[in-house]
Short mmCIF file of C-alpha atoms in Angstrom, two decimals:
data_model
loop_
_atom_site.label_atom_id
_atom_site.label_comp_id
_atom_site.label_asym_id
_atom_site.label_seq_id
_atom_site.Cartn_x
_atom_site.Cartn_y
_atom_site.Cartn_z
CA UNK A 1413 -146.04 64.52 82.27
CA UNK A 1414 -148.69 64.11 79.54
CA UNK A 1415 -148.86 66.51 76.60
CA UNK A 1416 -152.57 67.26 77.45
CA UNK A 1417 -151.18 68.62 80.90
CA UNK A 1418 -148.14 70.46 79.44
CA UNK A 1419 -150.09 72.27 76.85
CA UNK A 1420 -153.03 73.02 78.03
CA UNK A 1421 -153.98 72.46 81.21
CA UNK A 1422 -150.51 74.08 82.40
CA UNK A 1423 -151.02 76.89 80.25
CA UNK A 1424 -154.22 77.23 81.20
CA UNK A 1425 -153.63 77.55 84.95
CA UNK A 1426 -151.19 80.14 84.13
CA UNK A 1427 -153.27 82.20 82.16
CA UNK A 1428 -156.07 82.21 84.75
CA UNK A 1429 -153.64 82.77 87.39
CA UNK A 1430 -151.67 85.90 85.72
CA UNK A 1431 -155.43 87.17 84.09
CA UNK A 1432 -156.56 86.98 87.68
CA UNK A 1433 -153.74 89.25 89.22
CA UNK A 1434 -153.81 91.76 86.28
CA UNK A 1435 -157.56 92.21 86.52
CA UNK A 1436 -156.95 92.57 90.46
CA UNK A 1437 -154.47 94.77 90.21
CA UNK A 1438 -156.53 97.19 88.10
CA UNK A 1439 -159.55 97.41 90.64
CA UNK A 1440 -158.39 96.59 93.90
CA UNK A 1441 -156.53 98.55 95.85
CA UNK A 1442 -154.14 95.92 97.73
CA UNK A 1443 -150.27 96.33 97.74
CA UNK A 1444 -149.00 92.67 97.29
CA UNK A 1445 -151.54 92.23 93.98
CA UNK A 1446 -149.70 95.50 92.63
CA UNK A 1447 -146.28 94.18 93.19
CA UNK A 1448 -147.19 91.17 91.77
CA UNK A 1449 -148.89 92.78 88.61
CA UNK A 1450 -145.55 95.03 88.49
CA UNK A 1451 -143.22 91.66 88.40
CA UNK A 1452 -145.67 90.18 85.61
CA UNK A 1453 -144.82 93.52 83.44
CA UNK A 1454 -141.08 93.45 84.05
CA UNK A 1455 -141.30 89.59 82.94
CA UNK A 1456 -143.33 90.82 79.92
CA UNK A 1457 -140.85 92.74 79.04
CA UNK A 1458 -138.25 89.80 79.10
CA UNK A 1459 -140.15 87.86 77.18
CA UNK A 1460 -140.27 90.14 74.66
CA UNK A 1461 -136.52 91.02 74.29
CA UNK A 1462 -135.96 86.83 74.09
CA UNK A 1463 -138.58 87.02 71.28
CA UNK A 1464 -136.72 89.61 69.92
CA UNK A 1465 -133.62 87.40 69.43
CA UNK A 1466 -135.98 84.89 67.85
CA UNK A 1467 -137.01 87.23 65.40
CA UNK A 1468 -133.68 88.09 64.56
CA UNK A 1469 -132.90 84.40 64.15
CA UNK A 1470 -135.67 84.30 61.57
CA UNK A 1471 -134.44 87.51 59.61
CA UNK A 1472 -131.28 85.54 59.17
CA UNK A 1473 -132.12 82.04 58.12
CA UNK A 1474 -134.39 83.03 55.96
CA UNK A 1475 -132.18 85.72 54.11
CA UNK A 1476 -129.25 83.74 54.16
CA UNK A 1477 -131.60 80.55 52.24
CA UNK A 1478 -132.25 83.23 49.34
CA UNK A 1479 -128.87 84.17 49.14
CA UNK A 1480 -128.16 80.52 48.74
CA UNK A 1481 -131.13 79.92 46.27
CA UNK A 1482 -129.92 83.27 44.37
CA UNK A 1483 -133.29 83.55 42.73
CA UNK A 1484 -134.07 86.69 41.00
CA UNK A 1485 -133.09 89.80 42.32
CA UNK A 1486 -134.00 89.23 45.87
CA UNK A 1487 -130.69 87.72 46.99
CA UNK A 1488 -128.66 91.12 46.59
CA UNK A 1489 -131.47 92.62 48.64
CA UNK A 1490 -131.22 90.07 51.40
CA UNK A 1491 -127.05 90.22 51.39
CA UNK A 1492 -127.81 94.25 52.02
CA UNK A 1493 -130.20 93.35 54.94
CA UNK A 1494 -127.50 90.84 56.47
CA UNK A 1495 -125.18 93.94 56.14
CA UNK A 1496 -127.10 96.74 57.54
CA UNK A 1497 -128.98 94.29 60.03
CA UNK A 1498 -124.80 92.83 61.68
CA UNK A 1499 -123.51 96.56 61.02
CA UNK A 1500 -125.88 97.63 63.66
CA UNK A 1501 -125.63 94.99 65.73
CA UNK A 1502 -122.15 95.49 66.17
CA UNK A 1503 -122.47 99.21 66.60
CA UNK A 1504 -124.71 98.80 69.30
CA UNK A 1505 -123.13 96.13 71.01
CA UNK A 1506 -119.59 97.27 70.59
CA UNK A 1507 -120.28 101.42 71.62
CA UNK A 1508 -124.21 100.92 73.01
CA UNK A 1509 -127.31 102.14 71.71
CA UNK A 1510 -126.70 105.47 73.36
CA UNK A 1511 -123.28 106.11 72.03
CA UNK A 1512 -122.83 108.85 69.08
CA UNK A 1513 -121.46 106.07 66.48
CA UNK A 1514 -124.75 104.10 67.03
CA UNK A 1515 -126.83 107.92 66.68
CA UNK A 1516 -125.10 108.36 63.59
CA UNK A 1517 -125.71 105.20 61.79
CA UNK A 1518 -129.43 105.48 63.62
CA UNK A 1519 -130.16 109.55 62.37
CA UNK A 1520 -128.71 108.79 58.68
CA UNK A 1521 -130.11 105.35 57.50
CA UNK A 1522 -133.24 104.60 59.68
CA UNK A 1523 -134.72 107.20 60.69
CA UNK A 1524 -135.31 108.91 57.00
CA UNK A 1525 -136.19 105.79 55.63
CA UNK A 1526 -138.93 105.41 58.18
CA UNK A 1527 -139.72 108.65 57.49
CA UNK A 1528 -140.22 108.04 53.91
CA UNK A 1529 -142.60 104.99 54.36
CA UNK A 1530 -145.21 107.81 55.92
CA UNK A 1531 -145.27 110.05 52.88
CA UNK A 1532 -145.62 106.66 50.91
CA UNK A 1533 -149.11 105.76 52.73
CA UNK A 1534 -150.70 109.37 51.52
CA UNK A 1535 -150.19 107.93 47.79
CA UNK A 1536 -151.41 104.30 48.71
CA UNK A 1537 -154.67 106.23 50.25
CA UNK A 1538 -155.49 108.01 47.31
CA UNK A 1539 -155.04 104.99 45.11
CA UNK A 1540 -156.87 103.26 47.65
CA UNK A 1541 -159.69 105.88 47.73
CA UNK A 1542 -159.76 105.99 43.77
CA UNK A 1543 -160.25 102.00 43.67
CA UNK A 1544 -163.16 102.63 46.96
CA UNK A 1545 -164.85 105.12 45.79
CA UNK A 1546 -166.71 103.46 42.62
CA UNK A 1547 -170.46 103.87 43.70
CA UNK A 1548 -171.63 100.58 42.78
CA UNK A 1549 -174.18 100.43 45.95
CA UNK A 1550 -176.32 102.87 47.52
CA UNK A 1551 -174.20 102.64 50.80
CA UNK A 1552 -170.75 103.50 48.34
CA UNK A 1553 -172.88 105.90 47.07
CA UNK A 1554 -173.54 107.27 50.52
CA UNK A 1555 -169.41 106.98 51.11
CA UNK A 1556 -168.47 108.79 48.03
CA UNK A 1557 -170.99 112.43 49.05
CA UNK A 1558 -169.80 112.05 52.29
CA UNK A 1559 -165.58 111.34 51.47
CA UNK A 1560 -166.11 114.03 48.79
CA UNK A 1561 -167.79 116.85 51.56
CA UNK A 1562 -165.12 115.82 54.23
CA UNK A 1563 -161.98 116.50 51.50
CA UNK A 1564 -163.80 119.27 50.72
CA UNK A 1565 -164.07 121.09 53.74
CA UNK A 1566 -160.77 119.86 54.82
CA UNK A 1567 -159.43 122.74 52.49
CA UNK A 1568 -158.90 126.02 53.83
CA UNK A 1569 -160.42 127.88 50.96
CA UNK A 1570 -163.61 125.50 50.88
CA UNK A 1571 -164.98 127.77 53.48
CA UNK A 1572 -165.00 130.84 51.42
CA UNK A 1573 -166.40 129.55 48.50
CA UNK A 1574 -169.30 127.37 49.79
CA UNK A 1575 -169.81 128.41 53.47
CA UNK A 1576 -172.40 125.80 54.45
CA UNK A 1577 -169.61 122.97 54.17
CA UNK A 1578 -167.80 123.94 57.62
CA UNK A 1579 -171.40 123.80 59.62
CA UNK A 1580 -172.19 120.64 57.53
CA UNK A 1581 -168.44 118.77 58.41
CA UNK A 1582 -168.49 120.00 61.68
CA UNK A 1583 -172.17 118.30 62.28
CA UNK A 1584 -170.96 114.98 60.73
CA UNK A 1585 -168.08 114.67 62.86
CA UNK A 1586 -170.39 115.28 66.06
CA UNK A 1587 -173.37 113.47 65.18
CA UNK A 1588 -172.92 110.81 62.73
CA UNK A 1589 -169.23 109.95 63.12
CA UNK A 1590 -169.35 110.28 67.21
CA UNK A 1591 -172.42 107.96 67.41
CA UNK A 1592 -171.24 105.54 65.11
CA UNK A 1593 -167.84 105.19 66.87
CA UNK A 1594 -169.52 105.29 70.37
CA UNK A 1595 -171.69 102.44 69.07
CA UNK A 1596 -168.48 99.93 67.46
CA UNK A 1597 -166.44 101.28 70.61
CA UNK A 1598 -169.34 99.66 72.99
CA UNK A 1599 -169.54 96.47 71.20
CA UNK A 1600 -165.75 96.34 70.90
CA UNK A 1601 -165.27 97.23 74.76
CA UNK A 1602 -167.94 93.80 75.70
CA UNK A 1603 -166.46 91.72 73.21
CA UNK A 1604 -163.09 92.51 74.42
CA UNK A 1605 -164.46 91.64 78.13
CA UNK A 1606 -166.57 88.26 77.03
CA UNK A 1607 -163.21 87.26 74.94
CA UNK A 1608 -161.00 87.71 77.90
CA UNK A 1609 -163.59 85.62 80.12
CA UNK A 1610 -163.53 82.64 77.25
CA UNK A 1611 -159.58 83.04 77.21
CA UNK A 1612 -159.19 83.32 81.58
CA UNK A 1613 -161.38 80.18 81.85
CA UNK A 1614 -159.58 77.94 79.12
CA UNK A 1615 -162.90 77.76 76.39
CA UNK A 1616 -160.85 79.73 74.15
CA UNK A 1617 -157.82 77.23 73.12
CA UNK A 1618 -157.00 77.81 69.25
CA UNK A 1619 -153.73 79.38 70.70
CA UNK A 1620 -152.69 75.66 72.39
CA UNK A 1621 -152.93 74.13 69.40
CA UNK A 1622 -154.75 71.33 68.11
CA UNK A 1623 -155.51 68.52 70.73
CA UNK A 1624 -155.65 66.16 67.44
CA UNK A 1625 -151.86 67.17 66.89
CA UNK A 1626 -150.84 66.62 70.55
CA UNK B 934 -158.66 102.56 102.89
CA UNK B 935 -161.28 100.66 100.64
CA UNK B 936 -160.88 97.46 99.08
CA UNK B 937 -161.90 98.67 95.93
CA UNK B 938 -160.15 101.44 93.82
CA UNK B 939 -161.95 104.72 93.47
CA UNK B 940 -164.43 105.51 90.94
CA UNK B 941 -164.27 101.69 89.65
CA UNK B 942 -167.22 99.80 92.28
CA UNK B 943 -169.41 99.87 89.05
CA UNK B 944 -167.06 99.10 86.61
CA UNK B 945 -166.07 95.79 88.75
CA UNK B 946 -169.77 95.03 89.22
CA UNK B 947 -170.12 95.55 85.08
CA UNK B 948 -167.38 92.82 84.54
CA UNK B 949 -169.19 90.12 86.97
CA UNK B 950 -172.38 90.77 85.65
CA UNK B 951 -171.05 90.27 82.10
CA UNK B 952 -169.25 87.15 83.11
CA UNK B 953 -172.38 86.03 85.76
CA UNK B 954 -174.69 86.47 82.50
CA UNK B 955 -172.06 84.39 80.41
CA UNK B 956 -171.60 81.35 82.83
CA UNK B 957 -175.31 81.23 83.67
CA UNK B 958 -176.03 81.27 79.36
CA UNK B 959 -173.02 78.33 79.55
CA UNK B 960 -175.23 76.19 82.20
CA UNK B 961 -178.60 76.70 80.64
CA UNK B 962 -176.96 76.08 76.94
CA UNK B 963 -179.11 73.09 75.93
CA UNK B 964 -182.36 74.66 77.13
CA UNK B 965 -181.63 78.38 75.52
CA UNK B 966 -180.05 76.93 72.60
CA UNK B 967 -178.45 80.14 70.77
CA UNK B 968 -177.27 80.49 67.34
CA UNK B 969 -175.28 82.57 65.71
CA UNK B 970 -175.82 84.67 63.02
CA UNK B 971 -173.66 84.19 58.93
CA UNK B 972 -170.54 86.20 59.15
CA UNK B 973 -170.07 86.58 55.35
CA UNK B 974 -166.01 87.45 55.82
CA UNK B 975 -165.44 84.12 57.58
CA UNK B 976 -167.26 82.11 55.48
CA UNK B 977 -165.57 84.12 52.67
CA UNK B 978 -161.89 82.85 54.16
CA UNK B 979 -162.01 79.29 52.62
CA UNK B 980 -163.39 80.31 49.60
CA UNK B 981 -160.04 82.90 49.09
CA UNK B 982 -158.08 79.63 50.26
CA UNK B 983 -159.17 77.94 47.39
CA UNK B 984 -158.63 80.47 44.80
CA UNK B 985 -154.97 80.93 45.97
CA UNK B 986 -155.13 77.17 45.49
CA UNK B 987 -156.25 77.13 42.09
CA UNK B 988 -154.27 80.12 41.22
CA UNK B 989 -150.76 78.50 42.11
CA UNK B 990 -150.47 81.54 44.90
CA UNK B 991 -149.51 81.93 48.61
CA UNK B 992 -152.21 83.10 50.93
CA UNK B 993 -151.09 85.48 53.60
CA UNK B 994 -152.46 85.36 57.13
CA UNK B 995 -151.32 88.27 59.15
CA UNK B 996 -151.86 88.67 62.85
CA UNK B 997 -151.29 92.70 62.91
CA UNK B 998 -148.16 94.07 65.22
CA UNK B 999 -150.07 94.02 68.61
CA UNK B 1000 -148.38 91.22 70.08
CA UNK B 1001 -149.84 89.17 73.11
CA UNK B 1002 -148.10 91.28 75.83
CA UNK B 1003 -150.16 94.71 75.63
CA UNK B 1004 -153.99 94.21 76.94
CA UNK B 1005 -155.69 96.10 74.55
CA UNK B 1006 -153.73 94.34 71.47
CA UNK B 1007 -153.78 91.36 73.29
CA UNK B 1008 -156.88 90.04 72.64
CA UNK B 1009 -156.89 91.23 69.35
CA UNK B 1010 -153.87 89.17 68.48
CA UNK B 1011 -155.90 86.08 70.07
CA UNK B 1012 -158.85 86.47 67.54
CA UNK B 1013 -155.94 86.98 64.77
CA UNK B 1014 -154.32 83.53 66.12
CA UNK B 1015 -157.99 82.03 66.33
CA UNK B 1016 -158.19 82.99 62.48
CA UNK B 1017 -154.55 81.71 61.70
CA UNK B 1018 -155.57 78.29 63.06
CA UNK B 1019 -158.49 77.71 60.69
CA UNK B 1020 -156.30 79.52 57.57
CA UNK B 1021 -153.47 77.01 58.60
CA UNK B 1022 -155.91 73.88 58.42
CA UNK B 1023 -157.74 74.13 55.63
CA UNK B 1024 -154.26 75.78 54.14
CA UNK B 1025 -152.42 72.56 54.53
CA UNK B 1026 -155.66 70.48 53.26
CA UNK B 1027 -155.81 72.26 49.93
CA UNK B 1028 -152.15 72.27 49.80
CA UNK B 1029 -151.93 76.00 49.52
CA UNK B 1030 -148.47 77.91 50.41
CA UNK B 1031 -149.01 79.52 53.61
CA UNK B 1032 -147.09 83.03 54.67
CA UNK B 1033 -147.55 84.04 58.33
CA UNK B 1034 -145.77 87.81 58.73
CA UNK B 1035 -144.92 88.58 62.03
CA UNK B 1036 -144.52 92.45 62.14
CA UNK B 1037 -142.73 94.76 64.69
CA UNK B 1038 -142.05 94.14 68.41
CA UNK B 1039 -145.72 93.06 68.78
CA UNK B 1040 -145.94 90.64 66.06
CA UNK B 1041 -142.29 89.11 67.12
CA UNK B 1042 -143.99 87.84 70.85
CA UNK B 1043 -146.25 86.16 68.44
CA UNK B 1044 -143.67 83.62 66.60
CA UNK B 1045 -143.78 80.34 68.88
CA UNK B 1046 -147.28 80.77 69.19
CA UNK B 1047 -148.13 80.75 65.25
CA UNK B 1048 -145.37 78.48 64.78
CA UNK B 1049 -147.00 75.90 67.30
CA UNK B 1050 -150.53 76.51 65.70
CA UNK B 1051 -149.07 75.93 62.22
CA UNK B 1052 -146.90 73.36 62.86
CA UNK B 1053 -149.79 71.45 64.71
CA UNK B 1054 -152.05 71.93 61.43
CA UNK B 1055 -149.37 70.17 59.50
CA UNK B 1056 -149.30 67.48 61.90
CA UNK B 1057 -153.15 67.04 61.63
CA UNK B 1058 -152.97 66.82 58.05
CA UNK B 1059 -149.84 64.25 58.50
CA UNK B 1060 -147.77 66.67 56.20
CA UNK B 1061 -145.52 67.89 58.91
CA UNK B 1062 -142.49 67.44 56.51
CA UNK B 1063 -143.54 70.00 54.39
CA UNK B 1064 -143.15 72.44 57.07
CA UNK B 1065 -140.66 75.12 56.95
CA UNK B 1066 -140.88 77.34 59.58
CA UNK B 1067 -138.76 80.55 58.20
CA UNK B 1068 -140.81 80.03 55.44
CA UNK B 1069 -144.14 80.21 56.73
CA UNK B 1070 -143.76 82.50 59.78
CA UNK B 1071 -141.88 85.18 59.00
CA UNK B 1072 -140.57 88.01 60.86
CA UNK B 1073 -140.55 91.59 58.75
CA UNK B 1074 -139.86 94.00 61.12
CA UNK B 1075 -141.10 97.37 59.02
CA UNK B 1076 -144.35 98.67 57.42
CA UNK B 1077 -141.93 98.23 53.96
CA UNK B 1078 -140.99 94.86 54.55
CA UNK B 1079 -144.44 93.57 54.08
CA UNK B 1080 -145.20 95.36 50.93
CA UNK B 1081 -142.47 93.95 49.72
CA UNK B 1082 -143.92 90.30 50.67
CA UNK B 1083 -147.12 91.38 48.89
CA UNK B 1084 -145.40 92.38 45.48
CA UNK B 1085 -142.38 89.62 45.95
CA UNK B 1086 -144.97 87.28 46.15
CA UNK B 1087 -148.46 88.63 44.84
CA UNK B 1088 -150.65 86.78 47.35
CA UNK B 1089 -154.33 85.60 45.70
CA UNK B 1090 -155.57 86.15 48.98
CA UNK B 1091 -154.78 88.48 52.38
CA UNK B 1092 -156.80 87.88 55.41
CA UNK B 1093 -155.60 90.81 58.10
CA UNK B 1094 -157.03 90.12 61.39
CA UNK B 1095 -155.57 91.82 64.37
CA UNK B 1096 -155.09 94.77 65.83
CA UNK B 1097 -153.31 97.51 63.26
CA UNK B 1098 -152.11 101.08 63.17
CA UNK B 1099 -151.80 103.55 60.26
CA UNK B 1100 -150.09 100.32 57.95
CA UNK B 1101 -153.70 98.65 57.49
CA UNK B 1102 -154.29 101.23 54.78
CA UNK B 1103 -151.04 100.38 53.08
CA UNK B 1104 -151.38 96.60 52.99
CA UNK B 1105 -154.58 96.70 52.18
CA UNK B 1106 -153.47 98.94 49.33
CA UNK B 1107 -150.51 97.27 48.53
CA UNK B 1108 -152.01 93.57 48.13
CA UNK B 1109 -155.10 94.91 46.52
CA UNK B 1110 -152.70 95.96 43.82
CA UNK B 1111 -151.57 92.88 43.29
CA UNK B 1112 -154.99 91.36 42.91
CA UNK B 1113 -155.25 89.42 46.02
CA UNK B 1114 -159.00 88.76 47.78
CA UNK B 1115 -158.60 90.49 51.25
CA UNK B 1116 -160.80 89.98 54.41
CA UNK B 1117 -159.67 92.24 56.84
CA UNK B 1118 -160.40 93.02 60.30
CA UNK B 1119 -159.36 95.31 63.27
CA UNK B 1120 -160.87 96.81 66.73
CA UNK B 1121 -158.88 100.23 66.13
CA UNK B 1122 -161.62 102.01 65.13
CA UNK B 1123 -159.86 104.53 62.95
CA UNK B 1124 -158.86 101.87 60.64
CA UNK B 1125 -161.99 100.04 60.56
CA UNK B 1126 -163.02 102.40 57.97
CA UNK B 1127 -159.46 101.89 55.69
CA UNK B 1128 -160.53 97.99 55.77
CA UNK B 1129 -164.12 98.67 54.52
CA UNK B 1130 -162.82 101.05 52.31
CA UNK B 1131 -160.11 98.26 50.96
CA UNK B 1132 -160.92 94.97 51.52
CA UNK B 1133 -163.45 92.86 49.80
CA UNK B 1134 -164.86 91.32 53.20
CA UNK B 1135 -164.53 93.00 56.64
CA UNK B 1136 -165.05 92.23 59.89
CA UNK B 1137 -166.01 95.94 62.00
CA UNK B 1138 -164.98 95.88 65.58
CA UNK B 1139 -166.77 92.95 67.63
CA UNK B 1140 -167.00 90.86 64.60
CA UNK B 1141 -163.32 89.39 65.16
CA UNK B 1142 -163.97 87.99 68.39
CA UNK B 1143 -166.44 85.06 67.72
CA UNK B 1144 -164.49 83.77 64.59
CA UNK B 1145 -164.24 80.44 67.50
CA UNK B 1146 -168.12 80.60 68.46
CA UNK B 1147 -169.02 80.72 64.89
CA UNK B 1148 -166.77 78.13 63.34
CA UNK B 1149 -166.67 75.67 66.04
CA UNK B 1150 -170.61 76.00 66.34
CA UNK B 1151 -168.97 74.93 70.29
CA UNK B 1152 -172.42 75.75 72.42
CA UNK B 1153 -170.82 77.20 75.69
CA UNK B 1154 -168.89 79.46 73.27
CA UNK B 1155 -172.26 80.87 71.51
CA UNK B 1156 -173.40 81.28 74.70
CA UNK B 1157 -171.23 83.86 75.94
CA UNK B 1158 -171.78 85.58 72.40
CA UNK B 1159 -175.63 85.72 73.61
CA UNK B 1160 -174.60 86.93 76.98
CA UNK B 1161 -172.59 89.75 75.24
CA UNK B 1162 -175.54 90.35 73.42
CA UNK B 1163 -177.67 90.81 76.76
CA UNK B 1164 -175.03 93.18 78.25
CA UNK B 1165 -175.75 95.41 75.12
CA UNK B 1166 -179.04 95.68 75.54
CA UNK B 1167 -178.46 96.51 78.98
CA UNK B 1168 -176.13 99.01 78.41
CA UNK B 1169 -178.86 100.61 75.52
CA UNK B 1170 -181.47 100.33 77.78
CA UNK B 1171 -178.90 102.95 80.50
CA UNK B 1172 -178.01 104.83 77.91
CA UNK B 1173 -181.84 105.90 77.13
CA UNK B 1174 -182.36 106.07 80.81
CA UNK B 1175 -179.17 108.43 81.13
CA UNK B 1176 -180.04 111.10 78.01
CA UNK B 1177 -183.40 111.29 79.54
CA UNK B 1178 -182.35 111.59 82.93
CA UNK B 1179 -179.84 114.21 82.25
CA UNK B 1180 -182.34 116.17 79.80
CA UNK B 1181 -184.50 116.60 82.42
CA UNK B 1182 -181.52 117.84 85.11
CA UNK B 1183 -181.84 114.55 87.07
CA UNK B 1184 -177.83 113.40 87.66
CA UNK B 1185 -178.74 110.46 89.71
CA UNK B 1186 -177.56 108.14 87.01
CA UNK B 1187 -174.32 109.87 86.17
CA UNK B 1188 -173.16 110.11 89.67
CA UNK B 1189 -174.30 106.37 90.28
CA UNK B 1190 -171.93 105.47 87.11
CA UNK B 1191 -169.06 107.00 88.73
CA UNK B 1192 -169.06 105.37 91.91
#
């Protein structure tokens, strides 16, 4: 089999194929299509626990090198990633991921770190705002009065010391803001649908690769 | 029963038209001739290859966590691969250190894709021994992980093009700090906004999608960018014709829309 056929006509066919039965699935009302579009989902899925395994290959070899390299500080970092990363592999494999030793480790170590990492992103959007809002154009300019009357009106006591804020956020929001995301939404919504008819019938390829590497 | 699902006759007829338009624009190409317009972020992508080039820095191309197995993040992710493909070729050219994060359960469906479309850019440049797959793609499961590439590494340059949640203000924020030129792009609309805000180029919305069309300069490609472009007018021209119609009490449109 040549390599042109293998990756891309092959692929191609597929993609067409599976598009095809998705798309029909979502407008036509004909029971074989849905079961098919069902399978398709449940092989989705698959795919995406096998890529999970390839991920975790990744994690490894690539902790493992700096541990070998021992540069810096990173390599006690990565042996604690090894750790945490086999301790609850084993957990969950050895008792399940349902099983109160797997909870445990779950409830104490990741769920209040991943609760941290929210908090975090309030500090990197004020530093983020304080390096934005620099009015160095009339349209930052324009983002600066309006950032500043949205914070402002955001807070509860805003409304009893300048009342004309509320009426003025409120009209924003439902004008401005609701018009301008209608307008991106529409152009997102057709260039989603002309990018999915490029992709269907093979004239997008940059995921196949490059037919000069092949 | 009918063929066709409730409520979704129009909605069928709005994808063939769209496509019709688009094939039609693809067999008249060499008598309608269509260009495209400067996109100053993509144009913008070599030039922040280059600086991380003559800065001695890594240039990080990340595809956002939507994965290719989710529709609406799907395509998303296909723009961001579209992107990683020209950052991986002229990457390898210059000779600048490429990073490729792969981030959550979305980004992880992601990895032999990018890893094909990098390793095929090496081969294309005939430097495929330089190429060290758990060092170029690599998987970071966690919003943290990846700020930790950004200040492990400190980037000169970030190009985020893909779908993202709440993290696009964070990276953003977190490889801005460490000086790197970011082009960013997204179709969530509530982070379009954290990207314009953050980034030094952005692409809003629509703009990721003909990153192909306008690089490749590929006519049938530019053609279905024009007949995207007709649908919009189109879909102005009903939107007019609906506030004007419903103003007035008339809700022939509306009901004809929901058919």
């Amino acid at each position: 089999m040549s390599t042109q056929l293998v990756r891309r006509t092959i692929p191609i066919i597929i993609t067409f194929l599976v598009g095809m039965i998705m798309i029909g699935q979502w407008f036509l009302q004909v029971a074989s299509i849905s079961e098919l579009a069902t399978s398709i989902q449940q092989w989705g899925i698959i795919l995406a626990a096998f890529s999970m395994g390839l991920g975790s290959v990744n994690i490894i070899i690539r902790n493992v090198r700096r541990i070998r390299r021992r540069e810096g500080t990173d390599w006690l970092y990565a042996i604690w990633l090894l750790f945490i990363f086999f301790l609850f592999s084993i957990v969950g494999i050895g008792f399940g991921s349902t099983s109160p030793q797997y909870t445990y480790i779950f409830n104490t170590i990741l769920q209040p770190l991943s609760g941290t990492m929210y908090p975090a992103s309030l500090f990197f959007l004020a530093s983020a705002i304080y390096r934005t809002f620099r009015a160095r154009s009339s349209q930052a300019i324009i983002f600066v009065i309006v950032g500043a009357i949205m914070l402002l009106a955001n807070a509860p006591m805003m409304g009893a010391f300048i009342p004309p804020i509320i009426p003025l956020k409120s009209w924003i929001m439902d004008v401005e803001v609701t018009a301008a995301y209608r307008a991106i939404l529409l152009g997102i919504g057709l260039g989603t649908i002309v990018l999915g008819f490029r992709v269907l019938f093979g004239l997008e390829t940059a995921h196949l690769g490059r037919e000069e590497a092949q | 029963m009918s063929l066709i699902a409730n409520g979704k006759v129009i909605d069928l007829a709005f994808l063939i038209g769209i496509w019709g338009i688009s094939a039609v624009y693809i067999l008249y190409k060499e008598r309608l001739k269509f260009t495209i317009r400067r996109m100053v972020a993509i144009d913008a992508i070599e030039e922040a290859v280059g600086r991380a080039v003559e800065m001695d820095r890594p240039v990080v191309m990340n595809i956002g966590g939507g994965g290719l197995l989710r529709g609406e993040y799907a395509l998303p992710t296909m723009a961001g691969l579209t992107v990683l493909d020209y950052v991986s070729r002229i990457a390898v050219r210059l000779g600048a250190r490429l990073i490729a994060p792969m981030y959550s359960e979305g980004g992880v469906e992601t990895i032999p894709v990018a890893t094909e479309i990098i390793r095929d850019a090496f081969i294309a440049e005939g430097t495929i021994e330089n190429f060290q797959p758990e060092e170029v793609i690599q998987f970071l499961p966690v919003q943290a992980s990846v700020m930790a590439l950004a200040d492990r590494e400190k980037p000169a340059a970030n190009i985020m093009i893909g779908y993202y949640w709440h993290e696009s203000c964070i990276w953003a924020e977190a490889f801005g700090r460490v000086g790197a030129i970011q082009v960013g792009g997204t179709t969530n609309l509530y982070q379009i906004p954290f990207f314009a805000g953050a980034c030094d180029y952005v692409l809003i919305g629509e703009e990721i999608y003909p990153v192909s069309a306008y690089l490749s300069k590929d006519p049938r490609l530019i053609s279905t960018i024009a007949g995207q472009d007709t649908f919009k007018w189109i879909s102005l021209v009903l939107i007019l014709l609906g506030a004007i119609l419903v103003t007035s009490g008339n809700e022939w449109l509306t009901n004809l829309l929901k058919i």
